[in-house]
Structure formats: structure tokens, C-alpha cells
Short mmCIF file of C-alpha atoms in Angstrom, two decimals:
data_model
loop_
_atom_site.label_atom_id
_atom_site.label_comp_id
_atom_site.label_asym_id
_atom_site.label_seq_id
_atom_site.Cartn_x
_atom_site.Cartn_y
_atom_site.Cartn_z
CA MET J 1 149.83 21.88 79.07
CA SER J 2 148.64 18.43 80.01
CA GLY J 3 146.29 18.36 77.04
CA VAL J 4 143.20 18.22 79.29
CA ILE J 5 140.31 20.36 78.06
CA TYR J 6 138.53 22.42 80.73
CA ARG J 7 135.02 23.64 79.97
CA LYS J 8 132.96 26.56 81.17
CA ILE J 9 129.72 25.89 83.06
CA ASN J 10 127.68 27.52 80.28
CA ASN J 11 129.24 25.18 77.72
CA PHE J 12 128.15 21.75 78.99
CA ALA J 13 125.55 21.07 76.28
CA GLY J 14 125.99 17.64 74.73
CA ILE J 15 128.72 16.68 77.22
CA SER J 16 128.39 13.76 79.67
CA LEU J 17 131.89 13.88 81.20
CA CYS J 18 133.93 17.04 81.56
CA ASN J 19 136.71 18.81 83.45
CA VAL J 20 136.15 22.17 85.14
CA PHE J 21 137.80 24.85 87.25
CA VAL J 22 135.32 26.56 89.59
CA TYR J 23 135.25 28.81 92.64
CA VAL J 24 133.86 27.23 95.82
CA ILE J 25 130.71 29.16 96.72
CA TYR J 26 129.14 26.81 99.26
CA VAL J 27 129.75 23.36 100.73
CA SER J 28 126.81 21.50 102.27
CA SER J 29 126.87 19.48 105.46
CA ILE J 30 127.77 15.82 105.05
CA LYS J 31 124.88 13.37 104.60
CA GLN J 32 124.72 9.58 104.70
CA LYS J 33 123.62 7.76 101.54
CA GLY J 34 123.71 4.03 102.33
CA ASN J 35 127.31 3.17 103.18
CA LYS J 36 128.58 6.33 101.48
CA ASN J 37 128.97 9.96 102.53
CA LEU J 38 127.53 12.70 100.31
CA VAL J 39 128.46 16.36 100.16
CA THR J 40 127.25 18.94 97.65
CA ILE J 41 129.60 21.66 96.44
CA ILE J 42 128.08 24.68 94.75
CA GLY J 43 130.61 26.30 92.45
CA SER J 44 130.82 28.95 89.76
CA ASP J 45 133.29 30.18 87.17
CA ASN J 46 131.77 33.66 86.73
CA ASP J 47 129.24 35.90 88.50
CA LYS J 48 126.01 34.08 87.58
CA ASP J 49 126.37 30.43 86.44
CA ILE J 50 126.42 27.68 89.08
CA ILE J 51 127.26 24.00 89.12
CA LYS J 52 126.02 21.70 91.90
CA ILE J 53 128.51 18.88 92.34
CA ASN J 54 127.28 15.87 94.32
CA VAL J 55 130.37 14.11 95.68
CA PHE J 56 130.13 10.58 97.09
CA PHE J 57 133.07 9.62 99.27
CA SER J 58 134.36 7.53 102.18
CA ASP J 59 135.81 8.80 105.46
CA ARG J 60 139.26 8.88 103.88
CA ASP J 61 138.41 12.11 101.99
CA LYS J 62 136.29 13.70 104.70
CA GLN J 63 139.00 16.05 105.97
CA PHE J 64 139.83 17.23 102.45
CA LEU J 65 136.21 18.11 101.65
CA GLU J 66 135.65 19.78 105.02
CA SER J 67 138.66 22.02 104.32
CA LEU J 68 137.06 23.62 101.24
CA ARG J 69 136.35 27.30 101.82
CA PHE J 70 134.46 30.11 100.13
CA GLY J 71 136.61 31.56 97.34
CA ALA J 72 138.93 28.57 96.97
CA ILE J 73 139.37 27.20 93.45
CA ILE J 74 138.84 23.53 92.71
CA LYS J 75 139.80 21.55 89.64
CA VAL J 76 137.32 18.73 89.03
CA GLN J 77 138.18 16.04 86.50
CA ARG J 78 135.83 13.55 84.83
CA LEU J 79 132.71 15.03 86.35
CA LYS J 80 129.50 13.40 85.12
CA ILE J 81 126.94 16.02 84.07
CA THR J 82 123.45 14.82 84.99
CA LYS J 83 121.30 17.91 84.49
CA ILE J 84 121.46 21.24 82.63
CA GLU J 85 118.98 24.08 83.19
CA LYS J 86 120.02 26.93 80.93
CA GLU J 87 117.09 29.12 81.93
CA LYS J 88 118.33 28.94 85.55
CA ASN J 89 122.04 29.19 84.62
CA SER J 90 122.43 25.98 86.54
CA SER J 91 123.91 22.52 86.02
CA VAL J 92 124.24 19.43 88.18
CA GLY J 93 127.07 16.90 88.19
CA LYS J 94 128.22 14.00 90.33
CA GLY J 95 131.18 11.77 91.01
CA ASP J 96 132.39 9.06 93.37
CA LEU J 97 135.88 9.57 94.79
CA ASP J 98 136.15 5.85 95.58
CA ASP J 99 135.48 4.74 92.00
CA ALA J 100 139.06 4.75 90.71
CA SER J 101 138.04 3.27 87.36
CA ARG J 102 136.19 6.46 86.39
CA GLY J 103 139.08 8.79 87.28
CA PHE J 104 136.91 11.31 89.13
CA ASN J 105 139.07 13.52 91.37
CA ILE J 106 139.22 16.99 92.90
CA VAL J 107 142.20 19.29 93.33
CA SER J 108 141.87 22.23 95.74
CA ILE J 109 143.79 25.50 95.38
CA ALA J 110 143.10 27.26 98.67
CA THR J 111 142.95 31.04 98.87
CA ASP J 112 146.27 31.11 100.76
CA CYS J 113 148.02 28.74 98.33
CA ASP J 114 150.91 30.85 96.89
CA ILE J 115 151.02 29.50 93.34
CA LYS J 116 153.65 32.00 92.15
CA HIS J 117 156.14 30.86 94.80
CA GLY J 118 155.70 27.13 94.27
CA ASP J 119 152.97 26.17 96.76
CA LEU J 120 151.24 22.97 95.65
CA PRO J 121 147.48 22.32 95.75
CA THR J 122 145.93 19.47 97.72
CA SER J 123 144.04 16.63 96.06
CA THR J 124 141.92 13.55 96.61
CA THR J 125 144.47 11.54 94.65
CA LYS J 126 148.25 11.22 95.05
CA HIS J 127 148.92 11.64 91.34
CA PHE J 128 147.43 14.71 89.66
CA THR J 129 148.45 17.11 86.94
CA TRP J 130 149.60 20.63 87.82
CA ASP J 131 151.24 22.26 84.84
CA GLU J 132 151.86 25.84 83.74
CA GLY J 133 148.61 26.02 81.80
CA GLU J 134 146.57 25.02 84.86
CA LYS J 135 148.48 27.48 87.03
CA LYS J 136 147.66 30.25 84.54
CA ILE J 137 143.94 29.34 84.66
CA CYS J 138 144.01 29.68 88.47
CA LEU J 139 145.89 32.99 88.42
CA ASP J 140 143.40 34.43 85.90
CA MET J 141 140.49 33.21 88.02
CA ARG J 142 141.96 34.77 91.16
CA GLU J 143 142.24 38.13 89.41
CA LYS J 144 138.59 37.96 88.32
CA TRP J 145 137.52 36.81 91.78
CA GLN J 146 138.19 40.34 93.04
CA ASN J 147 135.08 41.38 91.09
CA TYR J 148 133.04 38.23 91.70
CA SER J 149 133.61 37.74 95.43
CA SER J 150 131.36 40.58 96.60
CA ILE J 151 128.54 39.36 94.33
CA TRP J 152 128.63 35.83 95.72
CA ALA J 153 129.15 37.05 99.30
CA GLU J 154 126.04 39.20 98.92
CA HIS J 155 124.17 36.21 97.50
CA LEU J 156 125.08 34.17 100.56
CA LYS J 157 124.17 37.01 102.91
CA SER J 158 120.68 37.05 101.45
CA ASN J 159 120.69 33.29 101.90
CA SER J 160 120.57 33.77 105.64
CA HIS J 161 118.48 30.71 106.47
CA THR J 162 120.50 27.56 105.85
CA MET J 163 123.76 28.32 104.15
CA GLN J 164 126.69 28.83 106.45
CA LEU J 165 129.50 30.72 104.77
CA GLN J 166 132.92 29.40 105.67
CA GLN J 167 135.10 32.27 104.52
CA GLN J 168 138.86 32.61 104.22
CA THR J 169 140.10 35.96 105.52
CA ASN J 170 143.56 37.44 105.33
CA ASN J 171 143.42 40.31 107.80
CA THR J 172 146.12 39.09 110.18
CA SER J 173 149.84 39.64 109.92
CA GLY J 174 150.53 35.94 110.36
CA GLY J 175 148.67 34.89 107.21
CA GLY J 176 145.18 33.58 106.47
CA THR J 177 142.87 32.74 109.33
CA THR J 178 139.87 30.52 108.71
CA THR J 179 136.63 31.64 110.32
CA ALA J 180 133.13 30.20 110.10
CA THR J 181 130.54 32.92 109.57
CA THR J 182 126.75 32.82 109.57
CA THR J 183 124.85 35.66 107.94
CA THR J 184 122.37 37.75 109.85
CA ALA J 185 119.03 39.39 109.27
CA THR J 186 117.41 42.21 111.22
CA THR J 187 114.06 41.79 112.94
CA GLY J 188 113.00 45.06 114.56
CA LYS J 189 116.22 46.46 116.03
CA VAL J 190 117.86 43.12 116.81
CA LYS J 191 120.23 41.24 114.53
CA ASN J 192 119.51 37.52 114.44
CA THR J 193 121.47 34.59 113.10
CA PHE J 194 119.01 32.05 111.76
CA THR J 195 119.53 28.32 111.81
CA SER J 196 117.52 25.50 110.23
CA ILE J 197 115.43 22.68 111.67
CA GLU J 198 117.84 19.99 110.47
CA ASN J 199 120.70 21.68 112.37
CA LEU J 200 118.94 22.07 115.73
CA LYS J 201 120.86 20.82 118.75
CA PRO J 202 119.53 20.33 122.30
CA ASN J 203 120.16 22.93 125.01
CA THR J 204 120.79 25.78 122.58
CA PHE J 205 118.96 29.05 121.95
CA VAL J 206 118.12 29.61 118.30
CA SER J 207 116.27 31.75 115.79
CA LEU J 208 114.24 30.18 112.99
CA VAL J 209 112.33 31.07 109.85
CA ALA J 210 109.65 28.47 109.14
CA LYS J 211 106.10 27.76 108.01
CA ILE J 212 103.28 26.87 110.41
CA LEU J 213 101.77 23.54 109.37
CA GLU J 214 99.57 23.04 112.43
CA LYS J 215 98.62 24.87 115.60
CA THR J 216 96.73 23.65 118.68
CA PHE J 217 95.78 24.97 122.11
CA THR J 218 95.38 22.75 125.17
CA ILE J 219 94.68 23.28 128.88
CA GLY J 220 96.44 21.09 131.42
CA ASN J 221 98.01 21.21 134.87
CA GLY J 222 100.50 23.84 133.68
CA GLY J 223 97.77 26.10 132.32
CA LYS J 224 97.02 26.96 128.71
CA ARG J 225 99.59 25.83 126.15
CA ALA J 226 100.01 26.73 122.49
CA THR J 227 101.72 24.27 120.17
CA ILE J 228 102.72 24.87 116.57
CA LYS J 229 104.31 22.49 114.09
CA LEU J 230 106.96 24.12 111.90
CA TRP J 231 108.58 23.20 108.57
CA ASP J 232 111.43 24.91 106.75
CA GLY J 233 112.30 22.46 103.95
CA THR J 234 115.58 21.27 105.45
CA GLY J 235 116.35 17.66 106.36
CA GLN J 236 115.51 14.38 104.68
CA ASP J 237 112.15 13.46 106.21
CA VAL J 238 109.09 13.05 103.97
CA ILE J 239 105.88 14.51 105.40
CA TRP J 240 102.35 14.95 104.09
CA VAL J 241 101.14 18.50 103.51
CA ASN J 242 97.69 18.96 101.99
CA ASP J 243 97.75 15.29 100.89
CA GLN J 244 101.04 15.81 99.04
CA PRO J 245 104.42 14.27 99.97
CA THR J 246 106.85 17.02 100.94
CA LEU J 247 110.55 16.83 101.79
CA GLY J 248 111.82 18.32 105.04
CA ASN J 249 111.94 17.88 108.81
CA THR J 250 109.39 19.34 111.20
CA ILE J 251 109.53 20.39 114.85
CA PHE J 252 106.92 21.15 117.51
CA VAL J 253 107.13 24.47 119.36
CA ASN J 254 105.44 24.88 122.77
CA THR J 255 104.79 27.90 124.95
CA TRP J 256 102.86 28.62 128.13
CA GLU J 257 103.42 32.41 127.95
CA GLN J 258 100.08 34.19 127.52
CA ASN J 259 101.42 37.01 125.34
CA LEU J 260 103.00 34.47 122.96
CA ILE J 261 99.83 32.37 123.00
CA ASN J 262 97.94 35.47 121.87
CA ASP J 263 100.49 36.07 119.11
CA ILE J 264 100.17 32.47 117.90
CA ASP J 265 96.38 32.67 118.05
CA SER J 266 96.49 35.58 115.60
CA LEU J 267 98.61 33.64 113.10
CA GLU J 268 97.03 31.66 110.28
CA GLN J 269 97.94 28.06 109.45
CA ASP J 270 100.36 27.94 106.47
CA SER J 271 101.71 31.38 107.37
CA TRP J 272 105.44 32.08 107.68
CA VAL J 273 107.06 33.23 110.91
CA SER J 274 110.42 34.16 112.34
CA ILE J 275 111.10 33.03 115.89
CA THR J 276 113.87 34.39 118.12
CA GLY J 277 115.07 33.45 121.60
CA ALA J 278 113.75 29.88 121.33
CA LYS J 279 115.30 27.05 123.34
CA VAL J 280 115.82 23.59 121.85
CA SER J 281 115.22 20.75 124.32
CA ILE J 282 114.45 17.04 124.44
CA TYR J 283 111.27 15.62 125.96
CA LYS J 284 110.76 11.84 126.03
CA ASP J 285 113.49 11.31 123.41
CA ILE J 286 111.85 13.85 121.04
CA LEU J 287 113.48 17.12 120.00
CA GLU J 288 111.22 20.14 120.60
CA ILE J 289 111.38 23.92 121.00
CA LYS J 290 110.12 25.98 123.93
CA LEU J 291 109.31 29.68 123.89
CA TYR J 292 109.78 31.72 127.06
CA LYS J 293 109.03 35.24 128.25
CA ASN J 294 111.81 36.83 126.22
CA SER J 295 111.12 34.79 123.08
CA LYS J 296 109.56 36.52 120.09
CA ILE J 297 107.46 35.35 117.15
CA PHE J 298 106.82 37.55 114.10
CA HIS J 299 104.61 37.03 111.08
CA LEU J 300 106.46 37.16 107.74
CA ASP J 301 104.94 38.10 104.42
CA ASP J 302 105.14 35.35 101.78
CA ASN J 303 107.17 37.68 99.57
CA SER J 304 109.69 38.67 102.24
CA GLN J 305 113.36 38.08 101.48
CA LEU J 306 113.73 35.56 104.32
CA VAL J 307 110.80 33.45 103.11
CA GLN J 308 111.94 33.57 99.50
CA THR J 309 115.41 32.46 100.62
CA VAL J 310 113.94 29.45 102.44
CA LEU J 311 111.92 28.48 99.38
CA LYS J 312 114.89 28.95 97.07
CA ASN J 313 117.01 26.68 99.28
CA TYR J 314 114.23 24.11 99.27
CA ARG J 315 114.11 24.08 95.48
CA ILE J 316 117.89 23.67 95.34
CA LYS J 317 117.69 20.76 97.82
CA CYS J 318 114.96 19.04 95.82
CA ASP J 319 117.09 19.29 92.69
CA ILE J 320 120.03 17.71 94.51
CA ASP J 321 118.01 14.96 96.23
CA THR J 322 115.95 13.85 93.24
CA ASN J 323 118.41 14.31 90.39
CA ASP J 324 120.15 10.94 90.82
CA ASN J 325 116.80 9.13 90.74
CA GLU J 326 115.67 11.02 87.65
CA ASP J 327 118.94 10.28 85.89
CA ALA J 328 118.80 6.57 86.70
CA GLY J 329 115.15 5.97 85.96
CA GLY J 330 114.19 8.39 83.22
CA GLU J 331 114.85 6.19 80.20
CA GLU J 332 113.26 3.13 81.80
CA LYS J 333 110.21 5.16 82.79
CA SER J 334 109.76 6.48 79.24
CA ARG J 335 110.24 3.00 77.76
CA LYS J 336 107.65 1.39 80.00
CA ARG J 337 105.07 4.07 79.34
CA MET J 338 105.01 3.37 75.58
CA LYS J 339 103.95 0.23 73.79
CA THR J 340 106.13 -1.24 71.08
CA ASP J 341 103.94 0.30 68.41
CA GLY J 342 104.47 3.75 69.91
CA SER J 343 100.96 4.14 71.33
CA SER J 344 100.28 5.14 74.94
CA GLU J 345 99.08 2.64 77.52
CA ASN J 346 95.54 2.84 78.88
CA GLU J 347 94.75 5.15 81.79
CA GLU J 348 94.76 2.40 84.43
CA GLU J 349 98.24 1.23 83.40
CA LYS J 350 99.48 4.82 83.40
CA GLU J 351 98.32 5.34 86.97
CA GLU J 352 100.08 2.16 88.10
CA GLU J 353 103.23 3.17 86.23
CA GLU J 354 103.29 6.65 87.71
CA GLU J 355 102.90 5.31 91.22
CA GLU J 356 105.63 2.72 90.75
CA TYR J 357 108.08 5.21 89.30
CA ASP J 358 107.14 8.28 91.35
CA PRO J 359 110.59 9.81 92.13
CA ILE J 360 109.43 10.77 95.62
CA TYR J 361 108.91 7.10 96.56
CA ARG J 362 111.33 5.19 94.36
CA ASP J 363 114.21 3.94 96.53
CA ILE J 364 113.08 6.21 99.35
CA LYS J 365 114.69 5.59 102.72
CA VAL J 366 111.89 5.68 105.29
CA THR J 367 113.76 4.41 108.35
CA GLU J 368 117.09 4.91 110.07
CA THR J 369 118.73 2.37 112.38
CA HIS J 370 121.70 2.66 114.69
CA TYR J 371 123.40 -0.15 112.78
CA PRO J 372 123.72 0.70 109.05
CA HIS J 373 126.79 -1.58 108.86
CA ILE J 374 124.84 -4.70 109.93
CA THR J 375 123.50 -6.89 107.11
CA THR J 376 119.85 -7.87 107.07
CA THR J 377 118.47 -11.35 107.62
CA THR J 378 115.17 -12.93 106.51
CA ILE J 379 112.00 -13.46 108.50
CA ALA J 380 112.30 -17.21 107.91
CA ASP J 381 115.70 -17.18 109.63
CA VAL J 382 114.30 -15.20 112.56
CA LEU J 383 111.40 -17.64 113.01
CA SER J 384 113.61 -20.71 112.72
CA LYS J 385 113.26 -23.09 115.67
CA ASN J 386 117.06 -23.26 115.84
CA GLN J 387 117.39 -19.56 116.66
CA LYS J 388 118.56 -18.79 120.16
CA VAL J 389 116.39 -16.54 122.34
CA PRO J 390 116.94 -13.73 123.28
CA ASN J 391 118.52 -12.44 120.09
CA LYS J 392 118.70 -9.37 117.88
CA PHE J 393 118.17 -9.04 114.13
CA LYS J 394 117.97 -6.50 111.34
CA LEU J 395 115.29 -7.02 108.68
CA ASN J 396 114.40 -5.45 105.35
CA VAL J 397 110.63 -5.70 105.14
CA SER J 398 107.44 -4.22 103.78
CA PHE J 399 104.26 -3.29 105.61
CA SER J 400 101.30 -5.69 105.81
CA GLN J 401 98.93 -4.57 108.59
CA HIS J 402 98.73 -2.78 111.93
CA ILE J 403 97.10 -3.90 115.17
CA PRO J 404 94.86 -2.46 116.51
CA LEU J 405 93.14 -1.66 113.25
CA ASN J 406 91.87 1.61 114.71
CA VAL J 407 94.92 3.88 114.79
CA GLN J 408 93.34 5.91 117.60
CA ASP J 409 93.96 2.92 119.86
CA PHE J 410 97.74 3.02 119.29
CA SER J 411 98.02 4.97 122.57
CA ARG J 412 97.19 3.47 125.96
CA ILE J 413 96.75 4.74 129.50
CA HIS J 414 99.76 3.57 131.50
CA CYS J 415 100.07 3.41 135.27
CA ARG J 416 103.44 4.51 136.61
CA VAL J 417 102.81 2.64 139.88
CA CYS J 418 101.79 -0.88 138.80
CA GLN J 419 102.89 -0.54 135.14
CA TYR J 420 99.47 -1.68 133.87
CA ALA J 421 98.67 -0.50 130.34
CA ALA J 422 94.93 -0.32 129.71
CA ASP J 423 93.15 -0.01 126.41
CA TYR J 424 92.12 3.57 125.88
CA TYR J 425 88.51 2.47 125.71
CA ASP J 426 88.00 0.03 128.59
CA SER J 427 85.17 -0.67 131.01
CA SER J 428 86.28 2.06 133.43
CA ASN J 429 86.45 4.77 130.75
CA THR J 430 83.18 5.05 128.89
CA ASN J 431 83.90 8.58 127.70
CA ARG J 432 86.70 8.66 125.13
CA ASP J 433 86.81 12.44 125.16
CA GLN J 434 87.92 12.76 128.78
CA GLU J 435 91.56 13.12 129.74
CA LEU J 436 93.68 10.72 131.81
CA ILE J 437 91.84 8.56 134.31
CA SER J 438 92.88 6.57 137.36
CA CYS J 439 94.44 3.16 136.82
CA SER J 440 91.74 0.51 136.56
CA ALA J 441 94.11 -2.07 138.10
CA CYS J 442 95.38 -0.32 141.25
CA GLY J 443 93.39 2.92 141.38
CA SER J 444 96.46 5.17 141.20
CA SER J 445 96.07 8.58 139.59
CA GLN J 446 99.70 8.55 138.48
CA THR J 447 98.97 7.74 134.86
CA ASP J 448 100.31 8.87 131.53
CA TYR J 449 100.07 7.88 127.88
CA ILE J 450 102.26 5.37 126.08
CA PHE J 451 102.28 4.02 122.55
CA LEU J 452 101.63 0.28 122.31
CA PHE J 453 100.82 -1.42 119.00
CA LYS J 454 101.95 -4.07 116.52
CA LEU J 455 102.94 -3.94 112.89
CA ILE J 456 102.68 -7.07 110.77
CA LEU J 457 105.72 -6.99 108.50
CA LYS J 458 106.66 -9.28 105.62
CA ASP J 459 109.39 -10.23 103.21
CA SER J 460 109.67 -12.90 100.52
CA THR J 461 110.06 -15.62 103.19
CA GLY J 462 107.14 -14.90 105.52
CA GLU J 463 105.38 -12.53 107.94
CA ILE J 464 106.17 -11.54 111.52
CA PRO J 465 104.30 -9.45 114.15
CA ILE J 466 106.49 -6.76 115.73
CA ILE J 467 105.57 -5.07 119.01
CA PHE J 468 106.21 -1.35 119.41
CA ALA J 469 106.40 -0.42 123.08
CA ASN J 470 109.55 0.90 124.79
CA HIS J 471 110.96 2.24 121.53
CA ALA J 472 107.66 3.37 119.98
CA ASN J 473 108.25 7.06 120.81
CA TYR J 474 111.58 6.96 119.01
CA PHE J 475 110.14 5.04 116.05
CA LEU J 476 107.29 7.50 115.50
CA ASN J 477 109.32 10.56 116.62
CA MET J 478 106.29 11.61 118.67
CA ILE J 479 105.24 12.12 122.27
CA PRO J 480 102.39 9.78 123.36
CA CYS J 481 98.99 11.39 123.85
CA SER J 482 95.31 10.62 123.47
CA LEU J 483 94.77 10.01 119.77
CA TYR J 484 91.05 10.49 120.30
CA ASN J 485 91.62 14.06 121.49
CA ASN J 486 94.71 15.07 119.51
CA ARG J 487 93.82 15.18 115.83
CA ASP J 488 97.25 16.48 114.79
CA SER J 489 99.07 13.49 116.29
CA LEU J 490 96.54 11.09 114.82
CA SER J 491 96.91 12.67 111.39
CA SER J 492 100.69 12.46 111.65
CA ILE J 493 100.64 8.72 112.41
CA GLU J 494 98.11 8.04 109.67
CA SER J 495 100.31 9.92 107.19
CA LYS J 496 103.34 7.81 108.15
CA LEU J 497 101.33 4.60 107.74
CA LYS J 498 100.05 5.78 104.37
CA ILE J 499 103.61 6.01 103.10
CA LEU J 500 104.60 2.65 104.60
CA LYS J 501 101.72 1.04 102.68
CA LYS J 502 103.14 2.15 99.32
CA PRO J 503 103.59 -0.84 96.97
CA ASN J 504 107.12 -2.23 96.61
CA LEU J 505 108.41 0.03 99.39
CA THR J 506 110.74 -1.76 101.81
CA PHE J 507 112.56 -0.53 104.90
CA ASP J 508 115.09 -1.66 107.48
CA ILE J 509 114.10 -2.36 111.07
CA CYS J 510 115.93 -3.75 114.11
CA ILE J 511 114.06 -6.26 116.28
CA MET J 512 114.82 -8.28 119.40
CA SER J 513 113.39 -11.67 120.39
CA TYR J 514 112.50 -12.62 123.96
CA TYR J 515 110.26 -14.97 125.92
CA GLU J 516 106.99 -13.51 127.16
CA SER J 517 107.27 -12.72 130.86
CA GLY J 518 105.81 -15.32 133.20
CA LYS J 519 105.44 -18.01 130.55
CA GLU J 520 107.37 -21.16 129.70
CA ARG J 521 110.32 -20.88 127.34
CA LEU J 522 108.51 -22.44 124.41
CA PRO J 523 108.59 -21.35 120.74
CA GLU J 524 104.97 -20.19 120.90
CA ASN J 525 105.87 -17.78 123.73
CA VAL J 526 108.58 -15.95 121.78
CA LYS J 527 107.79 -12.28 121.12
CA TYR J 528 109.51 -9.72 118.88
CA GLN J 529 109.91 -6.03 119.66
CA ALA J 530 111.35 -3.15 117.61
CA PHE J 531 114.33 -1.15 118.85
CA ASP J 532 116.83 1.52 117.69
CA THR J 533 114.80 2.27 114.54
CA LYS J 534 113.30 5.63 113.60
CA LEU J 535 110.91 6.64 110.84
CA THR J 536 112.30 9.45 108.69
CA ILE J 537 108.92 10.31 107.16
#
């Protein structure tokens, strides 16, 4: 034996670094964390205990991690244990494959790796141990897997909402064939494969299990339309639900079919539904879902297996996403909340402390840009008289103010003929409750809504006003509408702004400089507009 000690998942108490052999139960999709990739492997060494392993890596190891399959065995060395929950038979660990100094590495023994006849495992490092003792551990685990596999396969089948089981099968004469399988659930007499909001792709038909956050009914040129906003806990957005920050992406679902409108009308807000035969599409750069004649929507009881699976996955995701922050900030948080004499701080200081160290907001990433590899510059550099115009920049800033001050005026009536953008409340529109009006400049009735507003942003070197126009839809991830008539859209924007106003919260944004059209090329006529930046909240 190499002399390395391998521990069982239920024997991590008091250990910060350890070595383990586990079965691969599930491998998450790859996420971006700064300039790193992150994947979470859920493993087990018996029929009940699990370990969630958060692996940070570069593209070099991407193929290795994507090759991991259900039932494979992995040897993980120098894994840092960050959380133990004995009552849940669960632990959490992490490691960075690029940090050679810590020695973290993974060795994979695939299900078709013939150990007895000299097949070698694959690894994230060129030099790894593989002695007789380690081979014996793997052979013993494979024998026990015959009893465990059906238990974990059944667990994943019940987990029909987000987990995709990549399973190794050996039912062909030529050897093992890798197949990707998604589990199914039965609604009525039809078997449905459910996907999640974070995995939606345009021009596909899908089935979903989700919660209704909002529902509205409108009447337009196309007739009556029902719109619902759905959430299923997947994805990295932060939204506000009942004045509480909640993780997970949302999507709007629209239908003009009267029978489906009636079904939606009978559903309560905050109720759970399953939707089948829904088409994912893109409208004005925003992903949405449309329901047609053959689409179906069913109410689900809160205690149904599908709903409980969604909620279980959400709890697992929250553990994974917040654990690193808790591990890094826990001691500092405890230290700052106590005075040197051991007494607690006063209530006002406690409230400030809790807000500053709230794990939901600490180090939260609220924007995404198309250029994560570009370094940020300062506002002072952008405003320098020596800067060439036009130009493009990436800033890391905090929020100062928005213009107009009334968020309802973020949307304007835009003429598609003369391109004039009027204030929503101008001299020709004395009734804010009415729908689109003719253009006050040319009289055309070909009008629609656009977003047009400014955010005053700041860093340690100054402030800068940024216009949101052509890229405002993408930034807000919303379709323009009357914010006087659409309370849901107004509430959504106000919720996003509420998060941006959090103290000490900064975010990246891409801006471009240009001279105002029709004016002299003077410094005072330089404007700045946002582009290729999206809010993730």
C-alpha cells in the first residue's frame, strides 16, 4: 500500500483534509465562477451517505470531468471538508485542480475499466498512486455496487426535475456504450421528460415543473392573453419573492388559447404546476415560453413527489452555492459581532453587521458581460480628456442613482417611422392608463415601447452617467411595456434596483463612448451607453 489513509464519508468529523473513494452518483453542469470553471460531483460510498464535491478547474480538465459517469468510482486526494451535516448524512468538500501546491487530484476508475487485467484509471495528474491496496478497495466497492446501484438509480428517477443521469450500460457485445438518460414522470397517460428553467434552449418543446410567482391577463390586437411567471429554483439569478431574496431563474409563459387561459385563471399564485408541450422561443432578445392548442398545464399538490423533488434540489443547490461564502466568512462574522469583553454589540450595530455579512449578498455576482477576460478600468480613466472617442470600456462600479427618478418612466413610446422617443407622460397623452398612442412628432400609429433611462454609477475615482437604450432589454432581461399599466414588470425592475442599491455591492458593466449625434466633437458632447451586460438578479 502507498500508506495513504482513505476515510469513509461518515467518518469526517474533526478532519479538514482527507482522501476518499466514492461512487459517482451525479455530476452537475459546468458553471463559471470568475475565471474558473466549477462542477459539483455528488458521490457516495454506501447506500445513504453523500458527499458533494465542488471542483474548481480550468479547461484543461474539462474533458476528464465530463467523462465521469453514474457508477464510476473516483479516488479523491486531499479534499478539503467544508461542511458536515450528520443528521442529513451529508458532507461538502472542495478542491482546485489548478492549485498544485495543495495536491488535490481525482483519479477515475470507469465502469468498463478492467482492473483485474491491468487496465489503468485516468487522472487529473500525470503522477498518481495505483497500488494493490487501492485496487482491492475498488474491487470491493464494485461488488457492493451491485446492491447499491438500484437504490441510487431509483433516487435519481425520483429526482426527475433537474438531474440528468448519465449512465454506463454494458448490454452490447462490443463492450460498454455510454448513453445519456433523463428520467420520466407520468402525467395522466403520457410519460414526460422534465427539464429545468436554467437548461431551456430556444426552438425546443419542453415539459416543466415550476411555481407560479405571478399571473396577468391582457387584451391586445391578438385577443386575450394569459401570462405567468415561473420559478423552479435552478440557475444563478437572485429574485425577490415576498420581499425575500431567492436564488433561481424565472421565465414568462404566454398563451392565447382560451382553454389554457381558463386553466390558468383557476390556478392560484404560488401554486405548483406541470406544463407539457410548451415551446421555448426568443422575443426581443428575451427567452420565453409559449403554450399552444396541444399544450397542457396541470396543478400539482405541494406534497407531490415532483414538487418535493424540485424543492430538494433547490436545497442542495443552496448548500453548494453558499457553502464557500459561509466557510470563508464565518469566523470573521463571529469575531465582529462580539466586543473584546465578550458582550454583544447594540441592536443598531447588529443590523448593520448582518446586512454587511448577509451570505446572499456578500460577493454576489449581479451582472454578466460578454468579456469576462477583459480587465476593468476606472471612471477617472474613462473621463480623461486624453481618451479617444469612440471607445469601449469595462468598469467595476456601484449604484448611485437612476434617472428618471420615477421608475415608471423608464419606458417610452417609440415611433418606428421617425424614431422619436416620447416621454410616457407628454402633452399629447394626458391619460397614463391608456395604451399606445400615435407619435406626437409625425402622427404615425406605428409605435411601440422601448426602455430608455440612465444610471449614475460610481467608483473610488468618480461618477459617470450611463445611458440604457439599445441594450436595455438585454440588461433588464425584460420586454418593454407600459410600466404604468404593467405592475409585474414595474415590480421586477424595482426589485432589481433594490439589490443594486445594497451597500458595498459592486458589479461589472461594459460601456461605449460616442459623440452625441448632430453636435460638435467636444468633450461636453461625449455620451456613454451600456452594452453586452446583463443583470443576473
